[in-house]
Amino acid sequence: MRVPLSWLREYVDLPATETGRDVQAKLVAVGLEVETVERIGAGLTGPLVVGQVLTIEELEGFKKPIRFCTVDVGTANGTGEPQEIVCGARNFAVGDKVVVVLPGAVLPGDFAIAARKTYGKTSHGMICSTDELGMGDDGTHGIIVLPPEHEVGTDAIELLELVDEVLDIAVTPDRGYCLSMRGVARETAIAYGLPLRDPALLDVPAPNAYGYPVKVSDPIGCSRFTARTVGGLQPEARTPIWMQRRLQKAGMRPISLAVDVTNYVMLELGQPLHAYDRTRIDGPIGVRRAEQGEKLTTLDGAVRVLDAGDLVITDNRGPIGLAGVMGGADTEIADAAEGAHTAEVVIEAAHFDAISIARTARRHKLPSEASKRFERGVDPQAAAAAAQRTVDLLVLLAGGTAEAGVTEVSAPSAPRTITMPADHPDKVAGVTYGRETVVRRLQQVGCDVYGQDELLVTTPSWRPDLNEPNDLAEEVIRLEGYENLPSTLPTPPSGRGLTDRQRLHRRVGRALAGAGYVEALNYPFIGEAVLDQLGLEADDDRRRTVKLVNPLSDEEPSLRTTLLPGLLGALRRNDGRGSHDLALFETGLVFLPTGQETEPVRLPVDRRPSDEEIASLDAALPRQPRRAAVVLAGAREQAGWWGKGRPADWADSVEAARTIAREAGVDVTVRADRHTPWHPGRCAALYVTVAGEETLFGHAGELHPRVIKELHLPERTCAMEVDLDVLEQAVDGVLRAPRISTFPVATQDVALVVGQDVPAADVERALRAGAGELLESLRLFDVFTGEQIGEGRKSLAYALRFRAADRTLTVDEASAARDAAVALAAERTGAVLRGA
């Protein structure tokens, strides 16, 4: 809502020294969001006067039409002689009154005016348009042509009200009354403690049987409809300058007198109005719901197919307007500029249901100044006053005659009353205001208040947002000043810190970051297309997704069942932008429906939900395990003076899983596997021990070439995804730091020959079991195949480190432990000591 300060002063006697910034500070203090204060005409200096065009000479030989004019500016130029001016506009003629800026003046934008030679003539000034004076759009985009009654030489700065300040207020949904000068003036009067001249306090004639016939078929959608008729409008009547300027400053374009008057009253009182050309209405005016598929051509020229939920204004032919949103073209006021004339108008001032208007405006993508006000709540009692104000202005400015008939159709209604303890605002704010302050503040916003300890409050008709004691308490608190509320920090109970689960998740993130991975946070949405690109089978559990009712994108309507699509998309985008060596990770939830989810219950808002209600809500949710995933592409180790570097491969993704498991103090068993979307020969299944049993907790490896091609990924892209919830279950008590022995380590190397199909993990498990408690660590450092080993065989070389906690091991002890390890590996896997 744009509020010109000069217009605001008409309703509140502000101190003459108050600036727009001062008013802004006051309004912000009472809770209005004043975003900016625009200084119109800043830097504008005269002489800027009314002139009359005496002669026009058409200059030829130029690419565009140019005119050499002489203009009478009176004595404003100091000589009284006609002013010679070169002008390119063509929307004025000899005898027209125009606005002339003379040499020495400065226009908005620091545009200094001086005599200059152009097109072979010397131009002593300029004939001005609205754009050059910063007046806004008047629809002509040409020279300002003034009414003939203005005298030559009159100061145009004052005449056109070119210097002013405009407050731009962001009106919140609960403050619809501030979408009017009346509402903002009320808040200003309260903020300054000054009386308000309410523009809605008018003498309104009582309804009678002589008004234009109106039938309301939907009293819920339209609770009040006032109709007034004005005839005898003069065709030569134009919108006065003062009204045009107020409309322009408020952000609206002047159109024609009848339309401008309805817009002006809407801005003044907050009541949207509509004027119909009476000669173009066929029969009584009606208000009803549209029939499905009905059509209406609105004022913007668009043909709209109506919905059964739309509220429409009708006559005998059908819909003639979209109620509360936009009028129809069939009954539009004629534009005098086009040679037509409307001599008789029917004025509509109605109150429509806020929800119905909001839905219609959104359904047709047709926001308007009227719908914006109805959505936020319009004063139903203001309709009659707004209609009367419109009638008065049309009679005054257009020479019209108000007909005696007054139509008013209204549904029965009663004022809203709220019972509130007088000390309720005190309890809400934690400040003692006292009964007198509470009553005074509520009366200032328009409430009628009765009672002593228990107040009976009747809310004003223009405040539909006041519905309960807390609303009234908010009014008292905001008017007393939020800045006056004491800042008191509550004493919180001592916390218990992070849970073990939270600590694990944070350690995992830090460990991956320390290993060189960069965290990427992705949207948790996927679509069927990416699941197809991953090559998932039709019966894969990852295709069972939770579909969203209102997805952000129709291409991704489901919640993710795996972290890989988002991470791979991030990797593809970064690779496409020139970052080719990538290692990304993400931890987050996936959503796995079980098919046993129940219908969710609607939780109460007036009390805390019971344990049963919360449990039923939880039962309606899908399973949401937390996962961790990484993706790699390009170089894992950069080349440089220190060496050649190396590319990322499947082993790096497996090592990422081990890095995660180490943070939980858990050992990972790696087995070869075939699992989409990984390469069937370079895919590892990752197991941890939960309650004594091996449990799958993820996969790692190189992605399938077909998946890489479908997703446009770099060659040999690798990925890993593990379930952190399973990892948490594998944690055996509190994670303990390893003991550091002061005794030396004994290292023994063994090379075992096994079958090509024997997993190294099985050999490693046997060695660990056979070596016993003295084994500190075991590492596979070489895999060899060749003729020396034999066909279908491979050699696995391990480094075994032995150490005792209480003594230095002898060579015999270390050798015995090694031999026991080899013996058990031979028993379980058929391993043979190489060279034996």
PDB file of N, CA and C in Angstrom, residues 72 117 156 181 191 201 208 292 334 348-349 377 457 494 500 519 546 552 581 648 651 698 719 777 790 797 802:
ATOM      1  N   ASP A  72       3.105  30.870 -24.564  1.00  0.00           N
ATOM      2  CA  ASP A  72       2.916  31.984 -23.633  1.00  0.00           C
ATOM      3  C   ASP A  72       3.073  31.465 -22.211  1.00  0.00           C
ATOM      4  N   LYS A 117      20.748  24.840 -28.862  1.00  0.00           N
ATOM      5  CA  LYS A 117      20.397  24.809 -30.279  1.00  0.00           C
ATOM      6  C   LYS A 117      20.198  23.377 -30.723  1.00  0.00           C
ATOM      7  N   ALA A 156       3.534  25.161 -11.698  1.00  0.00           N
ATOM      8  CA  ALA A 156       3.096  23.792 -11.975  1.00  0.00           C
ATOM      9  C   ALA A 156       3.563  22.820 -10.896  1.00  0.00           C
ATOM     10  N   MET A 181      -6.400   4.351   2.976  1.00  0.00           N
ATOM     11  CA  MET A 181      -5.945   5.541   3.691  1.00  0.00           C
ATOM     12  C   MET A 181      -6.621   5.630   5.052  1.00  0.00           C
ATOM     13  N   ALA A 191      -0.637   6.217  16.797  1.00  0.00           N
ATOM     14  CA  ALA A 191       0.798   6.332  17.057  1.00  0.00           C
ATOM     15  C   ALA A 191       1.169   7.714  17.567  1.00  0.00           C
ATOM     16  N   LEU A 201     -17.366   8.490   7.930  1.00  0.00           N
ATOM     17  CA  LEU A 201     -18.479   9.066   8.691  1.00  0.00           C
ATOM     18  C   LEU A 201     -19.255  10.013   7.786  1.00  0.00           C
ATOM     19  N   ASN A 208     -34.270   1.826   0.323  1.00  0.00           N
ATOM     20  CA  ASN A 208     -35.681   1.960  -0.037  1.00  0.00           C
ATOM     21  C   ASN A 208     -35.991   1.035  -1.206  1.00  0.00           C
ATOM     22  N   GLN A 292     -20.650 -24.584 -14.101  1.00  0.00           N
ATOM     23  CA  GLN A 292     -19.398 -25.146 -14.612  1.00  0.00           C
ATOM     24  C   GLN A 292     -19.316 -24.970 -16.126  1.00  0.00           C
ATOM     25  N   ALA A 334     -17.714   3.400 -20.751  1.00  0.00           N
ATOM     26  CA  ALA A 334     -17.161   3.847 -22.030  1.00  0.00           C
ATOM     27  C   ALA A 334     -16.020   4.822 -21.790  1.00  0.00           C
ATOM     28  N   GLU A 348     -21.679  -0.477  -7.622  1.00  0.00           N
ATOM     29  CA  GLU A 348     -21.739  -1.668  -6.773  1.00  0.00           C
ATOM     30  C   GLU A 348     -20.748  -1.534  -5.626  1.00  0.00           C
ATOM     31  N   ALA A 349     -21.244  -1.688  -4.388  1.00  0.00           N
ATOM     32  CA  ALA A 349     -20.385  -1.771  -3.205  1.00  0.00           C
ATOM     33  C   ALA A 349     -20.860  -2.986  -2.426  1.00  0.00           C
ATOM     34  N   GLY A 377      -9.856  -9.242   4.088  1.00  0.00           N
ATOM     35  CA  GLY A 377     -10.976  -8.829   4.923  1.00  0.00           C
ATOM     36  C   GLY A 377     -11.322  -7.364   4.737  1.00  0.00           C
ATOM     37  N   VAL A 457     -15.707  -7.320  25.167  1.00  0.00           N
ATOM     38  CA  VAL A 457     -15.158  -6.496  24.089  1.00  0.00           C
ATOM     39  C   VAL A 457     -15.911  -6.789  22.797  1.00  0.00           C
ATOM     40  N   SER A 494      19.412 -28.052  32.576  1.00  0.00           N
ATOM     41  CA  SER A 494      20.691 -28.521  32.061  1.00  0.00           C
ATOM     42  C   SER A 494      20.460 -29.633  31.048  1.00  0.00           C
ATOM     43  N   ASP A 500      24.325 -40.771  21.712  1.00  0.00           N
ATOM     44  CA  ASP A 500      25.348 -41.591  21.049  1.00  0.00           C
ATOM     45  C   ASP A 500      25.132 -41.609  19.541  1.00  0.00           C
ATOM     46  N   GLU A 519      31.133 -32.445   1.446  1.00  0.00           N
ATOM     47  CA  GLU A 519      29.729 -32.736   1.696  1.00  0.00           C
ATOM     48  C   GLU A 519      28.839 -32.000   0.696  1.00  0.00           C
ATOM     49  N   VAL A 546       7.436 -43.104  -1.669  1.00  0.00           N
ATOM     50  CA  VAL A 546       6.361 -42.299  -1.093  1.00  0.00           C
ATOM     51  C   VAL A 546       6.105 -41.133  -2.034  1.00  0.00           C
ATOM     52  N   LEU A 552       7.450 -30.240  -5.554  1.00  0.00           N
ATOM     53  CA  LEU A 552       8.034 -29.025  -6.117  1.00  0.00           C
ATOM     54  C   LEU A 552       8.181 -29.150  -7.624  1.00  0.00           C
ATOM     55  N   ASP A 581      38.065 -33.776 -10.805  1.00  0.00           N
ATOM     56  CA  ASP A 581      38.543 -34.644  -9.725  1.00  0.00           C
ATOM     57  C   ASP A 581      37.635 -34.431  -8.524  1.00  0.00           C
ATOM     58  N   ALA A 648      40.816 -42.478  -8.989  1.00  0.00           N
ATOM     59  CA  ALA A 648      39.931 -43.123  -8.025  1.00  0.00           C
ATOM     60  C   ALA A 648      39.447 -44.448  -8.592  1.00  0.00           C
ATOM     61  N   ALA A 651      38.338 -49.567  -4.964  1.00  0.00           N
ATOM     62  CA  ALA A 651      38.908 -49.775  -3.634  1.00  0.00           C
ATOM     63  C   ALA A 651      38.763 -48.541  -2.756  1.00  0.00           C
ATOM     64  N   GLY A 698      25.626 -52.282   3.453  1.00  0.00           N
ATOM     65  CA  GLY A 698      25.820 -51.401   2.312  1.00  0.00           C
ATOM     66  C   GLY A 698      26.567 -52.064   1.188  1.00  0.00           C
ATOM     67  N   ALA A 719      31.037 -45.486  -6.335  1.00  0.00           N
ATOM     68  CA  ALA A 719      30.067 -45.033  -5.339  1.00  0.00           C
ATOM     69  C   ALA A 719      30.009 -46.030  -4.191  1.00  0.00           C
ATOM     70  N   SER A 777      47.379 -56.390  14.257  1.00  0.00           N
ATOM     71  CA  SER A 777      46.782 -55.972  12.993  1.00  0.00           C
ATOM     72  C   SER A 777      47.200 -56.918  11.894  1.00  0.00           C
ATOM     73  N   GLY A 790      50.139 -71.371 -10.658  1.00  0.00           N
ATOM     74  CA  GLY A 790      49.273 -72.382 -11.243  1.00  0.00           C
ATOM     75  C   GLY A 790      47.958 -71.780 -11.698  1.00  0.00           C
ATOM     76  N   ALA A 797      49.461 -62.129  -0.047  1.00  0.00           N
ATOM     77  CA  ALA A 797      50.542 -61.850   0.904  1.00  0.00           C
ATOM     78  C   ALA A 797      50.021 -60.919   1.995  1.00  0.00           C
ATOM     79  N   PHE A 802      52.362 -58.677  15.610  1.00  0.00           N
ATOM     80  CA  PHE A 802      52.067 -59.264  16.910  1.00  0.00           C
ATOM     81  C   PHE A 802      52.657 -58.387  18.012  1.00  0.00           C
TER      82      PHE A 802
END
